[in-house]
PDB file of C-alpha atoms and ligand atoms in Angstrom:
ATOM      1  CA  MET A  29     127.955 -53.684-160.481  1.00  0.00           C
ATOM      2  CA  ARG A  30     131.340 -55.064-161.485  1.00  0.00           C
ATOM      3  CA  LEU A  31     131.070 -58.155-163.574  1.00  0.00           C
ATOM      4  CA  ARG A  32     133.557 -60.592-162.274  1.00  0.00           C
ATOM      5  CA  ASN A  33     132.705 -64.156-163.036  1.00  0.00           C
ATOM      6  CA  ILE A  34     133.153 -66.047-159.810  1.00  0.00           C
ATOM      7  CA  LYS A  35     133.589 -69.729-160.499  1.00  0.00           C
ATOM      8  CA  GLY A  36     130.776 -71.838-159.107  1.00  0.00           C
ATOM      9  CA  SER A  37     128.700 -68.830-158.044  1.00  0.00           C
ATOM     10  CA  ARG A  38     125.627 -69.948-159.980  1.00  0.00           C
ATOM     11  CA  GLU A  39     125.667 -73.328-158.238  1.00  0.00           C
ATOM     12  CA  ALA A  40     126.305 -71.743-154.838  1.00  0.00           C
ATOM     13  CA  VAL A  41     123.390 -69.340-155.327  1.00  0.00           C
ATOM     14  CA  ALA A  42     121.127 -72.188-156.437  1.00  0.00           C
ATOM     15  CA  ALA A  43     122.038 -74.257-153.391  1.00  0.00           C
ATOM     16  CA  GLY A  44     121.263 -71.453-150.927  1.00  0.00           C
ATOM     17  CA  ARG A  45     118.487 -72.315-148.479  1.00  0.00           C
ATOM     18  CA  TYR A  46     116.851 -68.942-149.003  1.00  0.00           C
ATOM     19  CA  THR A  47     117.117 -68.920-152.787  1.00  0.00           C
ATOM     20  CA  ILE A  48     113.926 -69.394-154.780  1.00  0.00           C
ATOM     21  CA  GLN A  49     114.440 -71.421-157.944  1.00  0.00           C
ATOM     22  CA  GLU A  50     112.819 -71.441-161.301  1.00  0.00           C
ATOM     23  CA  GLU A  51     111.596 -74.897-162.241  1.00  0.00           C
ATOM     24  CA  THR A  52     111.571 -76.516-165.637  1.00  0.00           C
ATOM     25  CA  ALA A  53     108.148 -78.017-166.164  1.00  0.00           C
ATOM     26  CA  LYS A  54     108.357 -81.616-167.333  1.00  0.00           C
ATOM     27  CA  GLY A  55     106.235 -83.222-170.039  1.00  0.00           C
ATOM     28  CA  GLU A  56     106.393 -83.297-173.799  1.00  0.00           C
ATOM     29  CA  SER A  57     104.840 -80.021-174.792  1.00  0.00           C
ATOM     30  CA  PHE A  58     106.279 -78.228-171.786  1.00  0.00           C
ATOM     31  CA  GLU A  59     109.880 -79.352-172.232  1.00  0.00           C
ATOM     32  CA  ASN A  60     111.327 -75.885-172.574  1.00  0.00           C
ATOM     33  CA  ARG A  61     108.806 -74.041-170.538  1.00  0.00           C
ATOM     34  CA  HIS A  62     109.808 -72.543-167.236  1.00  0.00           C
ATOM     35  CA  SER A  63     107.551 -71.950-164.332  1.00  0.00           C
ATOM     36  CA  TRP A  64     107.641 -70.433-160.911  1.00  0.00           C
ATOM     37  CA  SER A  65     105.535 -72.342-158.412  1.00  0.00           C
ATOM     38  CA  VAL A  66     105.814 -69.433-155.957  1.00  0.00           C
ATOM     39  CA  LYS A  67     103.640 -67.170-158.093  1.00  0.00           C
ATOM     40  CA  GLY A  68     100.435 -66.543-156.157  1.00  0.00           C
ATOM     41  CA  HIS A  69     101.833 -68.474-153.158  1.00  0.00           C
ATOM     42  CA  TRP A  70     104.210 -66.094-151.440  1.00  0.00           C
ATOM     43  CA  ASN A  71     102.248 -66.251-148.189  1.00  0.00           C
ATOM     44  CA  GLU A  72     103.005 -70.004-148.117  1.00  0.00           C
ATOM     45  CA  VAL A  73     106.689 -69.383-148.869  1.00  0.00           C
ATOM     46  CA  PHE A  74     106.953 -67.110-145.824  1.00  0.00           C
ATOM     47  CA  GLY A  75     104.330 -68.891-143.740  1.00  0.00           C
ATOM     48  CA  ASN A  76     102.440 -65.676-142.981  1.00  0.00           C
ATOM     49  CA  ASP A  77     100.298 -62.972-144.584  1.00  0.00           C
ATOM     50  CA  ASN A  78     102.736 -60.117-144.054  1.00  0.00           C
ATOM     51  CA  PRO A  79     103.268 -57.667-146.919  1.00  0.00           C
ATOM     52  CA  VAL A  80     105.808 -58.646-149.568  1.00  0.00           C
ATOM     53  CA  ARG A  81     108.310 -56.009-150.666  1.00  0.00           C
ATOM     54  CA  VAL A  82     110.720 -56.542-153.523  1.00  0.00           C
ATOM     55  CA  GLU A  83     114.066 -54.959-154.330  1.00  0.00           C
ATOM     56  CA  ILE A  84     114.939 -55.253-158.015  1.00  0.00           C
ATOM     57  CA  GLY A  85     118.657 -55.125-158.747  1.00  0.00           C
ATOM     58  CA  MET A  86     119.625 -55.712-155.129  1.00  0.00           C
ATOM     59  CA  GLY A  87     123.354 -56.087-155.764  1.00  0.00           C
ATOM     60  CA  LYS A  88     125.065 -57.541-152.683  1.00  0.00           C
ATOM     61  CA  GLY A  89     121.943 -57.042-150.599  1.00  0.00           C
ATOM     62  CA  SER A  90     122.991 -54.834-147.702  1.00  0.00           C
ATOM     63  CA  PHE A  91     119.898 -52.594-148.037  1.00  0.00           C
ATOM     64  CA  LEU A  92     117.512 -55.553-148.197  1.00  0.00           C
ATOM     65  CA  MET A  93     119.046 -57.324-145.189  1.00  0.00           C
ATOM     66  CA  GLU A  94     119.118 -54.152-143.113  1.00  0.00           C
ATOM     67  CA  MET A  95     115.447 -53.465-143.915  1.00  0.00           C
ATOM     68  CA  ALA A  96     114.519 -57.060-143.138  1.00  0.00           C
ATOM     69  CA  GLY A  97     116.336 -57.010-139.803  1.00  0.00           C
ATOM     70  CA  ARG A  98     114.555 -53.811-138.776  1.00  0.00           C
ATOM     71  CA  ASN A  99     111.098 -54.848-139.989  1.00  0.00           C
ATOM     72  CA  PRO A 100     110.401 -58.467-139.017  1.00  0.00           C
ATOM     73  CA  GLY A 101     106.700 -57.986-139.852  1.00  0.00           C
ATOM     74  CA  VAL A 102     107.485 -57.405-143.535  1.00  0.00           C
ATOM     75  CA  ASN A 103     108.698 -59.994-146.076  1.00  0.00           C
ATOM     76  CA  TYR A 104     111.510 -59.070-148.441  1.00  0.00           C
ATOM     77  CA  VAL A 105     112.385 -60.592-151.799  1.00  0.00           C
ATOM     78  CA  GLY A 106     115.657 -59.576-153.450  1.00  0.00           C
ATOM     79  CA  ILE A 107     116.074 -59.927-157.202  1.00  0.00           C
ATOM     80  CA  GLU A 108     119.439 -59.773-158.935  1.00  0.00           C
ATOM     81  CA  LYS A 109     120.450 -60.882-162.392  1.00  0.00           C
ATOM     82  CA  TYR A 110     124.080 -61.837-161.771  1.00  0.00           C
ATOM     83  CA  SER A 111     124.949 -64.764-159.529  1.00  0.00           C
ATOM     84  CA  SER A 112     128.478 -63.424-159.024  1.00  0.00           C
ATOM     85  CA  VAL A 113     126.897 -60.402-157.269  1.00  0.00           C
ATOM     86  CA  LEU A 114     124.006 -62.219-155.606  1.00  0.00           C
ATOM     87  CA  LEU A 115     126.431 -64.725-154.099  1.00  0.00           C
ATOM     88  CA  ARG A 116     127.430 -62.125-151.504  1.00  0.00           C
ATOM     89  CA  ALA A 117     123.808 -61.698-150.429  1.00  0.00           C
ATOM     90  CA  VAL A 118     123.322 -65.461-150.303  1.00  0.00           C
ATOM     91  CA  GLN A 119     126.386 -65.832-148.056  1.00  0.00           C
ATOM     92  CA  LYS A 120     125.243 -63.009-145.784  1.00  0.00           C
ATOM     93  CA  GLN A 121     121.780 -64.535-145.492  1.00  0.00           C
ATOM     94  CA  GLU A 122     123.262 -67.963-144.661  1.00  0.00           C
ATOM     95  CA  GLU A 123     124.893 -66.238-141.680  1.00  0.00           C
ATOM     96  CA  LEU A 124     121.942 -64.077-140.616  1.00  0.00           C
ATOM     97  CA  GLN A 125     119.161 -66.529-141.522  1.00  0.00           C
ATOM     98  CA  LEU A 126     116.523 -63.806-141.535  1.00  0.00           C
ATOM     99  CA  PRO A 127     113.185 -65.651-141.796  1.00  0.00           C
ATOM    100  CA  ASN A 128     111.625 -62.808-143.791  1.00  0.00           C
ATOM    101  CA  VAL A 129     114.161 -62.803-146.673  1.00  0.00           C
ATOM    102  CA  ARG A 130     114.226 -64.725-149.953  1.00  0.00           C
ATOM    103  CA  LEU A 131     116.569 -64.212-152.912  1.00  0.00           C
ATOM    104  CA  ILE A 132     116.092 -64.843-156.613  1.00  0.00           C
ATOM    105  CA  ARG A 133     118.579 -64.789-159.475  1.00  0.00           C
ATOM    106  CA  MET A 134     116.587 -63.636-162.454  1.00  0.00           C
ATOM    107  CA  GLU A 135     116.162 -61.058-165.183  1.00  0.00           C
ATOM    108  CA  ALA A 136     113.583 -58.590-163.869  1.00  0.00           C
ATOM    109  CA  GLU A 137     111.864 -58.474-167.252  1.00  0.00           C
ATOM    110  CA  ASN A 138     110.187 -61.744-166.211  1.00  0.00           C
ATOM    111  CA  ILE A 139     108.897 -60.443-162.896  1.00  0.00           C
ATOM    112  CA  ASN A 140     105.274 -61.122-163.851  1.00  0.00           C
ATOM    113  CA  ASP A 141     106.124 -64.852-163.897  1.00  0.00           C
ATOM    114  CA  VAL A 142     107.072 -64.736-160.228  1.00  0.00           C
ATOM    115  CA  PHE A 143     104.373 -62.570-158.621  1.00  0.00           C
ATOM    116  CA  ALA A 144     100.601 -62.670-159.140  1.00  0.00           C
ATOM    117  CA  PRO A 145      98.435 -59.538-159.432  1.00  0.00           C
ATOM    118  CA  GLU A 146      98.359 -57.548-156.171  1.00  0.00           C
ATOM    119  CA  GLU A 147     100.857 -59.857-154.508  1.00  0.00           C
ATOM    120  CA  VAL A 148     103.443 -57.127-154.016  1.00  0.00           C
ATOM    121  CA  ASP A 149     103.127 -54.285-151.521  1.00  0.00           C
ATOM    122  CA  ARG A 150     106.203 -52.268-152.468  1.00  0.00           C
ATOM    123  CA  ILE A 151     109.022 -52.229-155.012  1.00  0.00           C
ATOM    124  CA  TYR A 152     112.430 -50.725-154.323  1.00  0.00           C
ATOM    125  CA  LEU A 153     114.618 -49.641-157.224  1.00  0.00           C
ATOM    126  CA  ASN A 154     117.999 -48.517-155.952  1.00  0.00           C
ATOM    127  CA  PHE A 155     120.660 -47.170-158.295  1.00  0.00           C
ATOM    128  CA  SER A 156     119.336 -49.013-161.309  1.00  0.00           C
ATOM    129  CA  ASP A 157     121.543 -49.283-164.387  1.00  0.00           C
ATOM    130  CA  PRO A 158     121.117 -46.072-166.483  1.00  0.00           C
ATOM    131  CA  TRP A 159     121.255 -47.644-169.983  1.00  0.00           C
ATOM    132  CA  PRO A 160     122.217 -44.224-171.454  1.00  0.00           C
ATOM    133  CA  LYS A 161     121.629 -45.032-175.140  1.00  0.00           C
ATOM    134  CA  ASP A 162     118.157 -44.034-176.416  1.00  0.00           C
ATOM    135  CA  GLY A 163     117.762 -47.405-178.090  1.00  0.00           C
ATOM    136  CA  HIS A 164     118.088 -49.116-174.711  1.00  0.00           C
ATOM    137  CA  ALA A 165     115.436 -47.042-172.916  1.00  0.00           C
ATOM    138  CA  SER A 166     113.080 -50.001-172.525  1.00  0.00           C
ATOM    139  CA  ARG A 167     115.742 -51.815-170.476  1.00  0.00           C
ATOM    140  CA  ARG A 168     115.745 -49.118-167.789  1.00  0.00           C
ATOM    141  CA  LEU A 169     113.945 -50.431-164.721  1.00  0.00           C
ATOM    142  CA  THR A 170     111.775 -47.280-164.623  1.00  0.00           C
ATOM    143  CA  SER A 171     110.759 -47.365-168.313  1.00  0.00           C
ATOM    144  CA  ARG A 172     107.063 -47.480-169.243  1.00  0.00           C
ATOM    145  CA  GLN A 173     107.582 -51.144-170.148  1.00  0.00           C
ATOM    146  CA  PHE A 174     108.778 -51.963-166.632  1.00  0.00           C
ATOM    147  CA  MET A 175     106.151 -49.670-165.057  1.00  0.00           C
ATOM    148  CA  GLY A 176     103.530 -51.756-166.885  1.00  0.00           C
ATOM    149  CA  ARG A 177     104.950 -54.919-165.295  1.00  0.00           C
ATOM    150  CA  TYR A 178     104.861 -53.315-161.826  1.00  0.00           C
ATOM    151  CA  ASP A 179     101.284 -52.183-162.468  1.00  0.00           C
ATOM    152  CA  ASN A 180     100.377 -55.872-162.916  1.00  0.00           C
ATOM    153  CA  ILE A 181     101.712 -57.080-159.570  1.00  0.00           C
ATOM    154  CA  LEU A 182     101.452 -54.173-157.115  1.00  0.00           C
ATOM    155  CA  ARG A 183      98.376 -53.902-154.944  1.00  0.00           C
ATOM    156  CA  LYS A 184      96.299 -50.736-154.963  1.00  0.00           C
ATOM    157  CA  ASP A 185      98.017 -48.102-152.773  1.00  0.00           C
ATOM    158  CA  GLY A 186     101.259 -50.099-153.043  1.00  0.00           C
ATOM    159  CA  MET A 187     104.409 -48.042-153.523  1.00  0.00           C
ATOM    160  CA  ILE A 188     107.479 -47.816-155.719  1.00  0.00           C
ATOM    161  CA  GLU A 189     110.513 -46.166-154.157  1.00  0.00           C
ATOM    162  CA  PHE A 190     113.309 -45.212-156.532  1.00  0.00           C
ATOM    163  CA  LYS A 191     116.735 -43.742-155.663  1.00  0.00           C
ATOM    164  CA  THR A 192     119.535 -42.781-158.030  1.00  0.00           C
ATOM    165  CA  ASP A 193     122.485 -40.421-158.373  1.00  0.00           C
ATOM    166  CA  ASN A 194     121.871 -40.192-162.128  1.00  0.00           C
ATOM    167  CA  GLN A 195     120.001 -36.974-163.026  1.00  0.00           C
ATOM    168  CA  GLU A 196     119.258 -38.049-166.605  1.00  0.00           C
ATOM    169  CA  LEU A 197     117.800 -41.352-165.496  1.00  0.00           C
ATOM    170  CA  PHE A 198     115.783 -39.518-162.845  1.00  0.00           C
ATOM    171  CA  ASP A 199     114.350 -37.042-165.397  1.00  0.00           C
ATOM    172  CA  PHE A 200     113.500 -39.908-167.725  1.00  0.00           C
ATOM    173  CA  SER A 201     111.844 -41.856-164.891  1.00  0.00           C
ATOM    174  CA  LEU A 202     109.584 -38.952-163.891  1.00  0.00           C
ATOM    175  CA  GLU A 203     108.470 -38.635-167.521  1.00  0.00           C
ATOM    176  CA  GLU A 204     107.576 -42.317-167.665  1.00  0.00           C
ATOM    177  CA  VAL A 205     105.044 -42.023-164.819  1.00  0.00           C
ATOM    178  CA  ASP A 206     101.471 -42.459-166.093  1.00  0.00           C
ATOM    179  CA  PRO A 207      99.368 -40.095-163.915  1.00  0.00           C
ATOM    180  CA  GLU A 208      96.297 -42.286-164.375  1.00  0.00           C
ATOM    181  CA  LYS A 209      98.044 -45.119-162.586  1.00  0.00           C
ATOM    182  CA  TRP A 210     100.579 -43.519-160.280  1.00  0.00           C
ATOM    183  CA  GLU A 211     100.678 -40.575-157.927  1.00  0.00           C
ATOM    184  CA  ILE A 212     104.000 -38.977-157.080  1.00  0.00           C
ATOM    185  CA  THR A 213     103.751 -38.668-153.296  1.00  0.00           C
ATOM    186  CA  ALA A 214     107.293 -37.416-152.660  1.00  0.00           C
ATOM    187  CA  VAL A 215     110.233 -36.268-154.748  1.00  0.00           C
ATOM    188  CA  THR A 216     113.669 -34.791-154.003  1.00  0.00           C
ATOM    189  CA  ARG A 217     116.926 -34.189-155.810  1.00  0.00           C
ATOM    190  CA  ASP A 218     118.880 -34.044-152.589  1.00  0.00           C
ATOM    191  CA  LEU A 219     117.688 -36.878-150.406  1.00  0.00           C
ATOM    192  CA  HIS A 220     120.343 -36.556-147.718  1.00  0.00           C
ATOM    193  CA  HIS A 221     119.329 -32.930-147.048  1.00  0.00           C
ATOM    194  CA  ASP A 222     115.591 -33.574-147.182  1.00  0.00           C
ATOM    195  CA  PRO A 223     114.505 -33.778-143.527  1.00  0.00           C
ATOM    196  CA  VAL A 224     111.324 -35.744-144.288  1.00  0.00           C
ATOM    197  CA  LEU A 225     112.521 -38.261-146.891  1.00  0.00           C
ATOM    198  CA  ASN A 226     115.894 -38.795-145.246  1.00  0.00           C
ATOM    199  CA  GLU A 227     114.275 -39.813-141.960  1.00  0.00           C
ATOM    200  CA  GLY A 228     115.057 -43.515-141.504  1.00  0.00           C
ATOM    201  CA  ASN A 229     116.746 -43.694-144.925  1.00  0.00           C
ATOM    202  CA  ILE A 230     118.920 -46.780-145.272  1.00  0.00           C
ATOM    203  CA  MET A 231     121.840 -46.218-147.588  1.00  0.00           C
ATOM    204  CA  THR A 232     122.584 -48.794-150.255  1.00  0.00           C
ATOM    205  CA  GLU A 233     126.111 -49.767-151.324  1.00  0.00           C
ATOM    206  CA  TYR A 234     125.962 -47.461-154.343  1.00  0.00           C
ATOM    207  CA  GLU A 235     124.381 -44.677-152.322  1.00  0.00           C
ATOM    208  CA  LYS A 236     127.306 -44.693-149.872  1.00  0.00           C
ATOM    209  CA  ARG A 237     129.806 -44.747-152.681  1.00  0.00           C
ATOM    210  CA  TRP A 238     128.245 -41.939-154.728  1.00  0.00           C
ATOM    211  CA  SER A 239     127.385 -39.645-151.841  1.00  0.00           C
ATOM    212  CA  GLU A 240     130.938 -39.993-150.495  1.00  0.00           C
ATOM    213  CA  ALA A 241     132.091 -38.951-153.980  1.00  0.00           C
ATOM    214  CA  GLY A 242     130.052 -35.743-153.534  1.00  0.00           C
ATOM    215  CA  LYS A 243     127.002 -36.603-155.647  1.00  0.00           C
ATOM    216  CA  SER A 244     123.523 -35.725-154.443  1.00  0.00           C
ATOM    217  CA  ILE A 245     120.914 -38.442-154.449  1.00  0.00           C
ATOM    218  CA  CYS A 246     117.527 -38.192-156.174  1.00  0.00           C
ATOM    219  CA  ALA A 247     114.503 -40.048-154.817  1.00  0.00           C
ATOM    220  CA  VAL A 248     110.856 -40.416-155.757  1.00  0.00           C
ATOM    221  CA  HIS A 249     107.934 -42.305-154.202  1.00  0.00           C
ATOM    222  CA  LEU A 250     105.033 -43.412-156.377  1.00  0.00           C
ATOM    223  CA  LYS A 251     101.676 -44.661-155.123  1.00  0.00           C
ATOM    224  CA  HIS A 252      99.735 -47.180-157.193  1.00  0.00           C
ATOM    225  CA  LEU A 253      96.292 -45.702-157.773  1.00  0.00           C
ATOM    226  CA  ILE A 254      94.521 -48.723-159.221  1.00  0.00           C
TER     227      ILE A 254
HETATM  228  N1  SAH B 322     120.813 -51.765-155.487  1.00  0.00           N
HETATM  229  C1  SAH B 322     122.255 -51.882-155.273  1.00  0.00           C
HETATM  230  C2  SAH B 322     123.020 -52.194-156.576  1.00  0.00           C
HETATM  231  C3  SAH B 322     122.878 -51.142-157.656  1.00  0.00           C
HETATM  232  S1  SAH B 322     123.700 -51.594-159.179  1.00  0.00           S
HETATM  233  C4  SAH B 322     122.766 -50.607-154.633  1.00  0.00           C
HETATM  234  O1  SAH B 322     122.062 -49.595-154.658  1.00  0.00           O
HETATM  235  O2  SAH B 322     123.874 -50.618-154.094  1.00  0.00           O
HETATM  236  C5  SAH B 322     122.338 -52.247-160.120  1.00  0.00           C
HETATM  237  C6  SAH B 322     122.139 -53.746-159.893  1.00  0.00           C
HETATM  238  O3  SAH B 322     120.971 -54.136-160.569  1.00  0.00           O
HETATM  239  C7  SAH B 322     123.282 -54.603-160.462  1.00  0.00           C
HETATM  240  O4  SAH B 322     123.698 -55.513-159.482  1.00  0.00           O
HETATM  241  C8  SAH B 322     122.643 -55.286-161.665  1.00  0.00           C
HETATM  242  O5  SAH B 322     123.191 -56.548-161.934  1.00  0.00           O
HETATM  243  C9  SAH B 322     121.186 -55.367-161.268  1.00  0.00           C
HETATM  244  N2  SAH B 322     120.269 -55.356-162.397  1.00  0.00           N
HETATM  245  C10 SAH B 322     120.259 -54.447-163.393  1.00  0.00           C
HETATM  246  N3  SAH B 322     119.303 -54.721-164.296  1.00  0.00           N
HETATM  247  C11 SAH B 322     118.663 -55.842-163.838  1.00  0.00           C
HETATM  248  C12 SAH B 322     117.581 -56.624-164.341  1.00  0.00           C
HETATM  249  N4  SAH B 322     116.998 -56.306-165.487  1.00  0.00           N
HETATM  250  N5  SAH B 322     117.200 -57.700-163.639  1.00  0.00           N
HETATM  251  C13 SAH B 322     117.816 -58.022-162.479  1.00  0.00           C
HETATM  252  N6  SAH B 322     118.848 -57.324-161.962  1.00  0.00           N
HETATM  253  C14 SAH B 322     119.275 -56.242-162.625  1.00  0.00           C
END
């Protein structure tokens, strides 16, 4: 995602009615400690017991909002690290006011601070940053380090759905799957010509851009076995 620093975007994101904020815990020994009161309480945030699905690296949020509009019985949480990008999603949500959407500006590395074990039903990873240098492999959102974090918060039989145009990242991601914890239930290297996986597929911003540029899209679904 382009990194343009939009003045005031952090404040605007923080002020959004559908934005979930990190809180700084007060008290001497906790001065610099941060906490998320939503952890373990997402059913209270949404006011229902519907499944919670999370998109990590949501960008401007068109996929998340479209999914949320179509599936009112599912709760959606969008995570994005840059407020300049998330701002667009916040503005869109202020217009749409979808009751089943919440947005968080955060670094996904800390996702275990925000969700309790088994609190998440599904994780969407769409066109995640490739981090092509070997030394940066652990930053890829499908690395074994991130898979370990997802293992902590996904319920049994919960799913991860990953889409990318990047073949190298896709190969790497398949290698990172621990077969004791995850089952690959579907995989394709040409999503838009796969009659089963493409059924009901909602294109993300990057997916539109890269498929229009002639790239084929890879997708994999993983089921959490434990
Ligand atoms: N999912 C969108 C955007 C893809 S670009 C789409 O498919 O159109 C990847 C996005 O993930 C960028 O907006 C980037 O800022 C965000 N991102 C990458 N690494 C992240 C991380 N570690 N934590 C949170 N967001 C991240």
